[in-house]
PDB file of C-alpha atoms in Angstrom:
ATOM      1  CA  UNK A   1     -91.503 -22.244   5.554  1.00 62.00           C
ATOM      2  CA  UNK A   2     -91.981 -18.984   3.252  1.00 65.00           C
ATOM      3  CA  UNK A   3     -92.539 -17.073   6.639  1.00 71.00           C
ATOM      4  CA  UNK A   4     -89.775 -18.505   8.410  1.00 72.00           C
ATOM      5  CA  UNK A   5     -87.439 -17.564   6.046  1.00 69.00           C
ATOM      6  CA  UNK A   6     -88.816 -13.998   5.466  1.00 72.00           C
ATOM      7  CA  UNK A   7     -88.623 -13.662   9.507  1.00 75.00           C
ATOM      8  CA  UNK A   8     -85.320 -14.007   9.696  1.00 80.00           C
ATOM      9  CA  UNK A   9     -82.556 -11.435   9.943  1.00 84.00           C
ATOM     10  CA  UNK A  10     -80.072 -11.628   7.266  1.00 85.00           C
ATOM     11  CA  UNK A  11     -77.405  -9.186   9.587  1.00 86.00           C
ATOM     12  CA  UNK A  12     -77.239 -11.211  12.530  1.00 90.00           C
ATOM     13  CA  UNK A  13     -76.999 -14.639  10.477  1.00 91.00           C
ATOM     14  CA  UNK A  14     -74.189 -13.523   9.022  1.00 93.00           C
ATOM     15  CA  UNK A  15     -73.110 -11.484  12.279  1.00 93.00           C
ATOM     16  CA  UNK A  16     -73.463 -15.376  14.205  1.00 93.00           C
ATOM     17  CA  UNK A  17     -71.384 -17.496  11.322  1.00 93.00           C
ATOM     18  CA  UNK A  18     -68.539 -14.783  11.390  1.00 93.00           C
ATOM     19  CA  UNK A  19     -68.216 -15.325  15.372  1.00 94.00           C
ATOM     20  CA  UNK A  20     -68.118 -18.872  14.329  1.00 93.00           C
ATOM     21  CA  UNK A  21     -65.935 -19.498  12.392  1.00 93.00           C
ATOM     22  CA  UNK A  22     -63.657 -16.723  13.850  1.00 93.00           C
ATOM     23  CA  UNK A  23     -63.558 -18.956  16.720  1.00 92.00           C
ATOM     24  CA  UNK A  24     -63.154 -21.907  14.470  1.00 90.00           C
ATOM     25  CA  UNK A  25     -60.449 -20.700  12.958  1.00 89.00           C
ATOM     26  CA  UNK A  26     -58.334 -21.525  15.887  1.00 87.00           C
ATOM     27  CA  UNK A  27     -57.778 -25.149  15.279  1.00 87.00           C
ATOM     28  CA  UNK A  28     -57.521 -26.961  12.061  1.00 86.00           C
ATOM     29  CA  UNK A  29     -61.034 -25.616  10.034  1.00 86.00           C
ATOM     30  CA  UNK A  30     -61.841 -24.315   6.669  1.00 88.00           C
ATOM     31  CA  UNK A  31     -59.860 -21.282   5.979  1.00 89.00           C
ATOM     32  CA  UNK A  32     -62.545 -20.251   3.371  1.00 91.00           C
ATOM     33  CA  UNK A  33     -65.506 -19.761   6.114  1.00 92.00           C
ATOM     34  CA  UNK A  34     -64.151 -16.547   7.649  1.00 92.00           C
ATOM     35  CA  UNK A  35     -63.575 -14.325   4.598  1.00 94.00           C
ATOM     36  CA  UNK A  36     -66.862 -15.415   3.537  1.00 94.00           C
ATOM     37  CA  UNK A  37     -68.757 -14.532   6.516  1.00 93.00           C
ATOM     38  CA  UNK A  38     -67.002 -11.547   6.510  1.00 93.00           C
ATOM     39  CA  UNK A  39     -67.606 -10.985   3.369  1.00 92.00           C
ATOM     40  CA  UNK A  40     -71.691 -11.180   3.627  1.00 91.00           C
ATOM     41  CA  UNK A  41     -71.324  -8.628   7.092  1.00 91.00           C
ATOM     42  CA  UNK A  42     -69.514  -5.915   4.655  1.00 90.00           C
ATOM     43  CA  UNK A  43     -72.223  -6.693   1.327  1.00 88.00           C
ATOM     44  CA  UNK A  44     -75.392  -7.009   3.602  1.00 85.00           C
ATOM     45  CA  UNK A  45     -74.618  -3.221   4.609  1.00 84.00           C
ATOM     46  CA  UNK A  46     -75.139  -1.216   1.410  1.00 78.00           C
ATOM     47  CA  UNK A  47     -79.135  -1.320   0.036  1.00 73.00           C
ATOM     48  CA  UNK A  48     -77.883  -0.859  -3.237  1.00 76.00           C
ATOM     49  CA  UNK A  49     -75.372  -3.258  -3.882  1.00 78.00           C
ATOM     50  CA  UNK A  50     -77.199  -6.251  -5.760  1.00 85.00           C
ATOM     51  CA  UNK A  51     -74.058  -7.714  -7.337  1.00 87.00           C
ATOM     52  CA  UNK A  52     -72.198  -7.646  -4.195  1.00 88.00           C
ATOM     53  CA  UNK A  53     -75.251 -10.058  -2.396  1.00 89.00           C
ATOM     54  CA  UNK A  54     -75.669 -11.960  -5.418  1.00 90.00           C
ATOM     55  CA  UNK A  55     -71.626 -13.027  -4.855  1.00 90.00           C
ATOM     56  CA  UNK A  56     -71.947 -13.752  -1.353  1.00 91.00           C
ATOM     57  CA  UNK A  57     -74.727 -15.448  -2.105  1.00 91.00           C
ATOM     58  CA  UNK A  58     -73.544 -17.572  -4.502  1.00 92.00           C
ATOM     59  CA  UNK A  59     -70.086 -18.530  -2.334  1.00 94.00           C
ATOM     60  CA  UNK A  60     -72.045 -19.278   0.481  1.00 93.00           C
ATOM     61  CA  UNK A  61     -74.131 -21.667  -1.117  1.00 93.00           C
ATOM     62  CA  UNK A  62     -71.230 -23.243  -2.695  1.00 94.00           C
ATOM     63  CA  UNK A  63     -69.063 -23.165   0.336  1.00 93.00           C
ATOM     64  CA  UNK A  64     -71.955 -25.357   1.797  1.00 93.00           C
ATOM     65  CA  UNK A  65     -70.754 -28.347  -0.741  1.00 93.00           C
ATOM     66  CA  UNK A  66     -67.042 -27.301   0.030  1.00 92.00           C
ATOM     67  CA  UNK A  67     -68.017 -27.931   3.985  1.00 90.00           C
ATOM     68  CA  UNK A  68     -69.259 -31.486   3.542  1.00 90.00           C
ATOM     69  CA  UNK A  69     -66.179 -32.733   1.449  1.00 90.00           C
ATOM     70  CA  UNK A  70     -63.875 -30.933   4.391  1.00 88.00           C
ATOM     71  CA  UNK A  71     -65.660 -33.321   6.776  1.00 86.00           C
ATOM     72  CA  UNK A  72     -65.798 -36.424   4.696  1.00 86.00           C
ATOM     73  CA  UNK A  73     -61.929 -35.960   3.596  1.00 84.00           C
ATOM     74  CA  UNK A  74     -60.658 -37.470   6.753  1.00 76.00           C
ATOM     75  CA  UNK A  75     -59.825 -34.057   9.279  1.00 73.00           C
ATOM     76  CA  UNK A  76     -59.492 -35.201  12.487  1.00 79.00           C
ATOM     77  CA  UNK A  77     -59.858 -31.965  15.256  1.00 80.00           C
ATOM     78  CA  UNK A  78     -61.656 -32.054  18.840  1.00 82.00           C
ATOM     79  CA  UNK A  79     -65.066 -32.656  19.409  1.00 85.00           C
ATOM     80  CA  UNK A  80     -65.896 -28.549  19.715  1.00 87.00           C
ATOM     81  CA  UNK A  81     -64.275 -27.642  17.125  1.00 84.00           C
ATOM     82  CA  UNK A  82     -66.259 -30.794  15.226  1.00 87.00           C
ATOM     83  CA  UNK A  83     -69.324 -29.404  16.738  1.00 90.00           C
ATOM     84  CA  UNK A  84     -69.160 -25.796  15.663  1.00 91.00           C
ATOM     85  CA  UNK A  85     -67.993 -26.964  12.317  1.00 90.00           C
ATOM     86  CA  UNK A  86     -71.522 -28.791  11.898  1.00 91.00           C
ATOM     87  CA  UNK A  87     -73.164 -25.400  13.300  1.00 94.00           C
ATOM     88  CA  UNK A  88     -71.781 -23.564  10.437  1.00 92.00           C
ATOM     89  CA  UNK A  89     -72.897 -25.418   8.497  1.00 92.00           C
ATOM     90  CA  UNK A  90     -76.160 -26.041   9.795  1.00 93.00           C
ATOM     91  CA  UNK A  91     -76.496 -22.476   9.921  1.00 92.00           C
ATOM     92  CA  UNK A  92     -75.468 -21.326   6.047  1.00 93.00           C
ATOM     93  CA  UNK A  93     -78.549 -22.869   4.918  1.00 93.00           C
ATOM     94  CA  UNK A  94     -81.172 -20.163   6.313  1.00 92.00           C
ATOM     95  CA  UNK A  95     -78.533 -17.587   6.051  1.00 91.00           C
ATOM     96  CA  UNK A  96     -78.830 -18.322   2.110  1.00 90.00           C
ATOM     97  CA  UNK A  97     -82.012 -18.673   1.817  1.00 90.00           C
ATOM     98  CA  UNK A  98     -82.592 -15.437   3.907  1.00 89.00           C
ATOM     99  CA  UNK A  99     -80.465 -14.097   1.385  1.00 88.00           C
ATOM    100  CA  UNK A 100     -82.279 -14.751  -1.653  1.00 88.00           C
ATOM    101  CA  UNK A 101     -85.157 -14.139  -0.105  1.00 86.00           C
ATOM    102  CA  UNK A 102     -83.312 -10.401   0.402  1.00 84.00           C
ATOM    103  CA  UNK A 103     -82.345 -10.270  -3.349  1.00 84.00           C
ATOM    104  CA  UNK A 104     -85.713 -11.428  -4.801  1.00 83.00           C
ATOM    105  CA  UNK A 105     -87.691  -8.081  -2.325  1.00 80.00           C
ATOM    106  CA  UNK A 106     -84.643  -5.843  -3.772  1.00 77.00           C
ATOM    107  CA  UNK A 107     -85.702  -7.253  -7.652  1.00 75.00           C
ATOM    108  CA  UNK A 108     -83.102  -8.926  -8.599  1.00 70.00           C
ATOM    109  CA  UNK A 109     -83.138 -11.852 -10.797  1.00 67.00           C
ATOM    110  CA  UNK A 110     -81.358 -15.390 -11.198  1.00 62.00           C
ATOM    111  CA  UNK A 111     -80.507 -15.027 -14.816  1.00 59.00           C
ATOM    112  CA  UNK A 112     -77.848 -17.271 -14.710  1.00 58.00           C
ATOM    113  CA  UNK A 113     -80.699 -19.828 -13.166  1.00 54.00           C
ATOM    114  CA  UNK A 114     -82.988 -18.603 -15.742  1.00 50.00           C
ATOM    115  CA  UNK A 115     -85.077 -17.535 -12.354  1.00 51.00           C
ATOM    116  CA  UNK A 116     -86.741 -14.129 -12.161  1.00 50.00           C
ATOM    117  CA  UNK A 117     -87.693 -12.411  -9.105  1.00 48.00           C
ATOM    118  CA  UNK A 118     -91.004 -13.670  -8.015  1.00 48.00           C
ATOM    119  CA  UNK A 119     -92.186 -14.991 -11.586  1.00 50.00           C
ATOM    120  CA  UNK A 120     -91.217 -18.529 -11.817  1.00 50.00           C
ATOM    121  CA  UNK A 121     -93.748 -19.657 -14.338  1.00 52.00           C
ATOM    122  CA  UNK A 122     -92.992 -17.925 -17.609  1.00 51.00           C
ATOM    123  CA  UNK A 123     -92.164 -14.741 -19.334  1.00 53.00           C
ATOM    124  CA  UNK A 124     -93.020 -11.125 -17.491  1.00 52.00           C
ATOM    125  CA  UNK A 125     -96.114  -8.964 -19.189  1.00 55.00           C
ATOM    126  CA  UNK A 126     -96.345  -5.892 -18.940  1.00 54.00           C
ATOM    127  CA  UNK A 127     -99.301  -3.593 -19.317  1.00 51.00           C
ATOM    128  CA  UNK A 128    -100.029  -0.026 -18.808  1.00 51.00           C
ATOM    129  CA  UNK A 129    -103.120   0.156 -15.971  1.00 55.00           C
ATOM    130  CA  UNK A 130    -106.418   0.870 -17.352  1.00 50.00           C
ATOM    131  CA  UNK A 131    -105.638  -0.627 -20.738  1.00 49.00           C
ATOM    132  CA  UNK A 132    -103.614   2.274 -22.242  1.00 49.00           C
ATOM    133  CA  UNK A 133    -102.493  -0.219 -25.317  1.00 49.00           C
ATOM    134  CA  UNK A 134    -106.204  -1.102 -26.050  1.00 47.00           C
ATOM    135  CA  UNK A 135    -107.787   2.486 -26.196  1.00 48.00           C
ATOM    136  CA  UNK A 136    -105.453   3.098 -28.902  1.00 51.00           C
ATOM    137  CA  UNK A 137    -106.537   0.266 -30.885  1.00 51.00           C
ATOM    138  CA  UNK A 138    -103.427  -2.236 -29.627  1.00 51.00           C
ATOM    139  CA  UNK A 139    -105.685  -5.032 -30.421  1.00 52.00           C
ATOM    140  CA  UNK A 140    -103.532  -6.778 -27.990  1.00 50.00           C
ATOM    141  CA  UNK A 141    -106.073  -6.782 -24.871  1.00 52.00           C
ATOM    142  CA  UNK A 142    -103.356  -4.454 -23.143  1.00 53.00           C
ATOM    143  CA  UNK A 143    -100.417  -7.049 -23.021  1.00 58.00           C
ATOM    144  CA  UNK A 144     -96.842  -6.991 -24.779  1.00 62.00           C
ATOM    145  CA  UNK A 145     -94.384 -10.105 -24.096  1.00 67.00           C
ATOM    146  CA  UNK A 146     -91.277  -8.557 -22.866  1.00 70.00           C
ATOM    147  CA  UNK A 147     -89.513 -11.262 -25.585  1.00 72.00           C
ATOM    148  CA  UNK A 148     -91.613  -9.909 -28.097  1.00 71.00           C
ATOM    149  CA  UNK A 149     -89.713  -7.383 -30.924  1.00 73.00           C
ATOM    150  CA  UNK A 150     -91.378  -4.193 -30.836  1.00 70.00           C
ATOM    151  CA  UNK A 151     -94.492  -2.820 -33.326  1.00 70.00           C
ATOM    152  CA  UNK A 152     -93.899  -0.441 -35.521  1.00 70.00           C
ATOM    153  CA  UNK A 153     -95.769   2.914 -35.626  1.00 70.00           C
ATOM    154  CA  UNK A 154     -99.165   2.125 -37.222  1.00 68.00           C
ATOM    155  CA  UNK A 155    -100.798   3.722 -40.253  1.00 66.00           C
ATOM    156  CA  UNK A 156    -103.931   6.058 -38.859  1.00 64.00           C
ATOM    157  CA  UNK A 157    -106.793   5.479 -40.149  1.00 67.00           C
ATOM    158  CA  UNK A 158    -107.914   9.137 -40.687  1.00 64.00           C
ATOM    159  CA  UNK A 159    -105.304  11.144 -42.879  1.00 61.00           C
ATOM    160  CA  UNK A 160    -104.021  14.220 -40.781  1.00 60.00           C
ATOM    161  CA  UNK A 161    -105.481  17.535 -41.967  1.00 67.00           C
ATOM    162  CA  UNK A 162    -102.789  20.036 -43.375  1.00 65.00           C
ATOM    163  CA  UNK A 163    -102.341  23.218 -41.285  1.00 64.00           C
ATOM    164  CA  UNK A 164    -102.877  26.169 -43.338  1.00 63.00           C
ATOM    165  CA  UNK A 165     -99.373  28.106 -44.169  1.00 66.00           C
ATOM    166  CA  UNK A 166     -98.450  30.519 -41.441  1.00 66.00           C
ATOM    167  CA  UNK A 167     -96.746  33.467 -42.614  1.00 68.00           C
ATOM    168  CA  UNK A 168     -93.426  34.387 -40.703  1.00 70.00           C
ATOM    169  CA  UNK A 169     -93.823  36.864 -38.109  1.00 69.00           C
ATOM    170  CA  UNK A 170     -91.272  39.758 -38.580  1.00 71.00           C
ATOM    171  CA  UNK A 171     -88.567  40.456 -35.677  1.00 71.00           C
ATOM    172  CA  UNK A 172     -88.691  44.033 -34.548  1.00 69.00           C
ATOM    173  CA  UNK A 173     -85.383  45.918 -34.858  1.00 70.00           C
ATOM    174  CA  UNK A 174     -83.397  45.923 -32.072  1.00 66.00           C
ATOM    175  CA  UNK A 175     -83.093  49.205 -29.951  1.00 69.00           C
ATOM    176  CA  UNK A 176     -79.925  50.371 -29.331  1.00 71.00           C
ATOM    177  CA  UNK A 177     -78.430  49.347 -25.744  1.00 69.00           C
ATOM    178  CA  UNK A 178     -80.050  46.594 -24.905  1.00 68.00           C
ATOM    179  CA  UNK A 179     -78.960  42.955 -25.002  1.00 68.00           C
ATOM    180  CA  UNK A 180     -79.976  40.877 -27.540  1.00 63.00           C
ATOM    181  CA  UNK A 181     -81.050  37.333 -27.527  1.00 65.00           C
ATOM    182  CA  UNK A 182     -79.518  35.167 -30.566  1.00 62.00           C
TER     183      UNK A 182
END
């Protein structure tokens, strides 16, 4: 199913549902499907713009539930129109899930969902590679919990040596003519 999903082209999803629903619009439809659609053509353009896919995301998905109260609530239209209604929404449930799959290879996270990217199991660890933490005497096998407060700066345990006392080193003069540095 994971490889389905990943497979599919985000672009022409959206690209299909806005021809939809453009021809939808017609007749007696769901006003909201359009913008939407047309919405997800404009976000799904920019690589950068998370919070942009995270909204269309997030209307799409709800639009979904929106869809199946339309239908139940007693709209009575032609048969096509009936059909392609069905099609959209048959068809916003791999376009969202092609989008999250989108946003979770981009790195963002469901914090609202209390989901992060690919980590559904508990709290992210970090560590440096090679055990940077432990060669320093971390004594914490390499790993710091993200929720964690940070350590403070430990107490060596050799004393420093004092540097001997340099002596200042005199300026020469400056000559006459020449720029000078301040």
């Amino acid at each position: 199913m994971a490889d389905f999903i990943q497979g599919l082209d985000p672009s022409k999803l959206v690209l299909v549902g806005a021809a939809l629903s453009f021809v939808a619009s017609a007749s007696v439809a769901p006003a909201y499907n359009l913008p939407i659609f047309l919405f997800g053509l404009i976000a799904q353009e920019s690589q950068d713009a998370l919070l942009s896919l995270k909204v269309f995301t997030g209307m799409l998905t709800a639009s979904i539930l929106y869809d199946i109260i339309w239908m139940f609530n007693g709209h009575r239209q032609h048969w096509l129109i009936t059909l392609l209604l069905v099609l959209i929404l048959l068809l916003k449930f791999p376009t969202a899930l092609s989008f999250v799959t989108a946003l979770r290879q981009r790195g963002a996270s469901f914090s609202g969902l209390n989901i992060r990217g690919n980590d559904l199991g508990g709290p992210t660890v970090w560590s440096m590679p090679g055990g940077f933490s432990t060669s320093f005497g971390g004594g914490r096998d390499g790993y710091q919990n993200v929720e964690d407060p940070p350590e403070g700066p430990r107490p060596l345990s050799v004393p420093p040596s004092q540097p001997p006392h340099a002596q200042p080193v005199p300026t020469p003069a400056p000559v006459p003519g020449t720029y000078q540095s301040a």
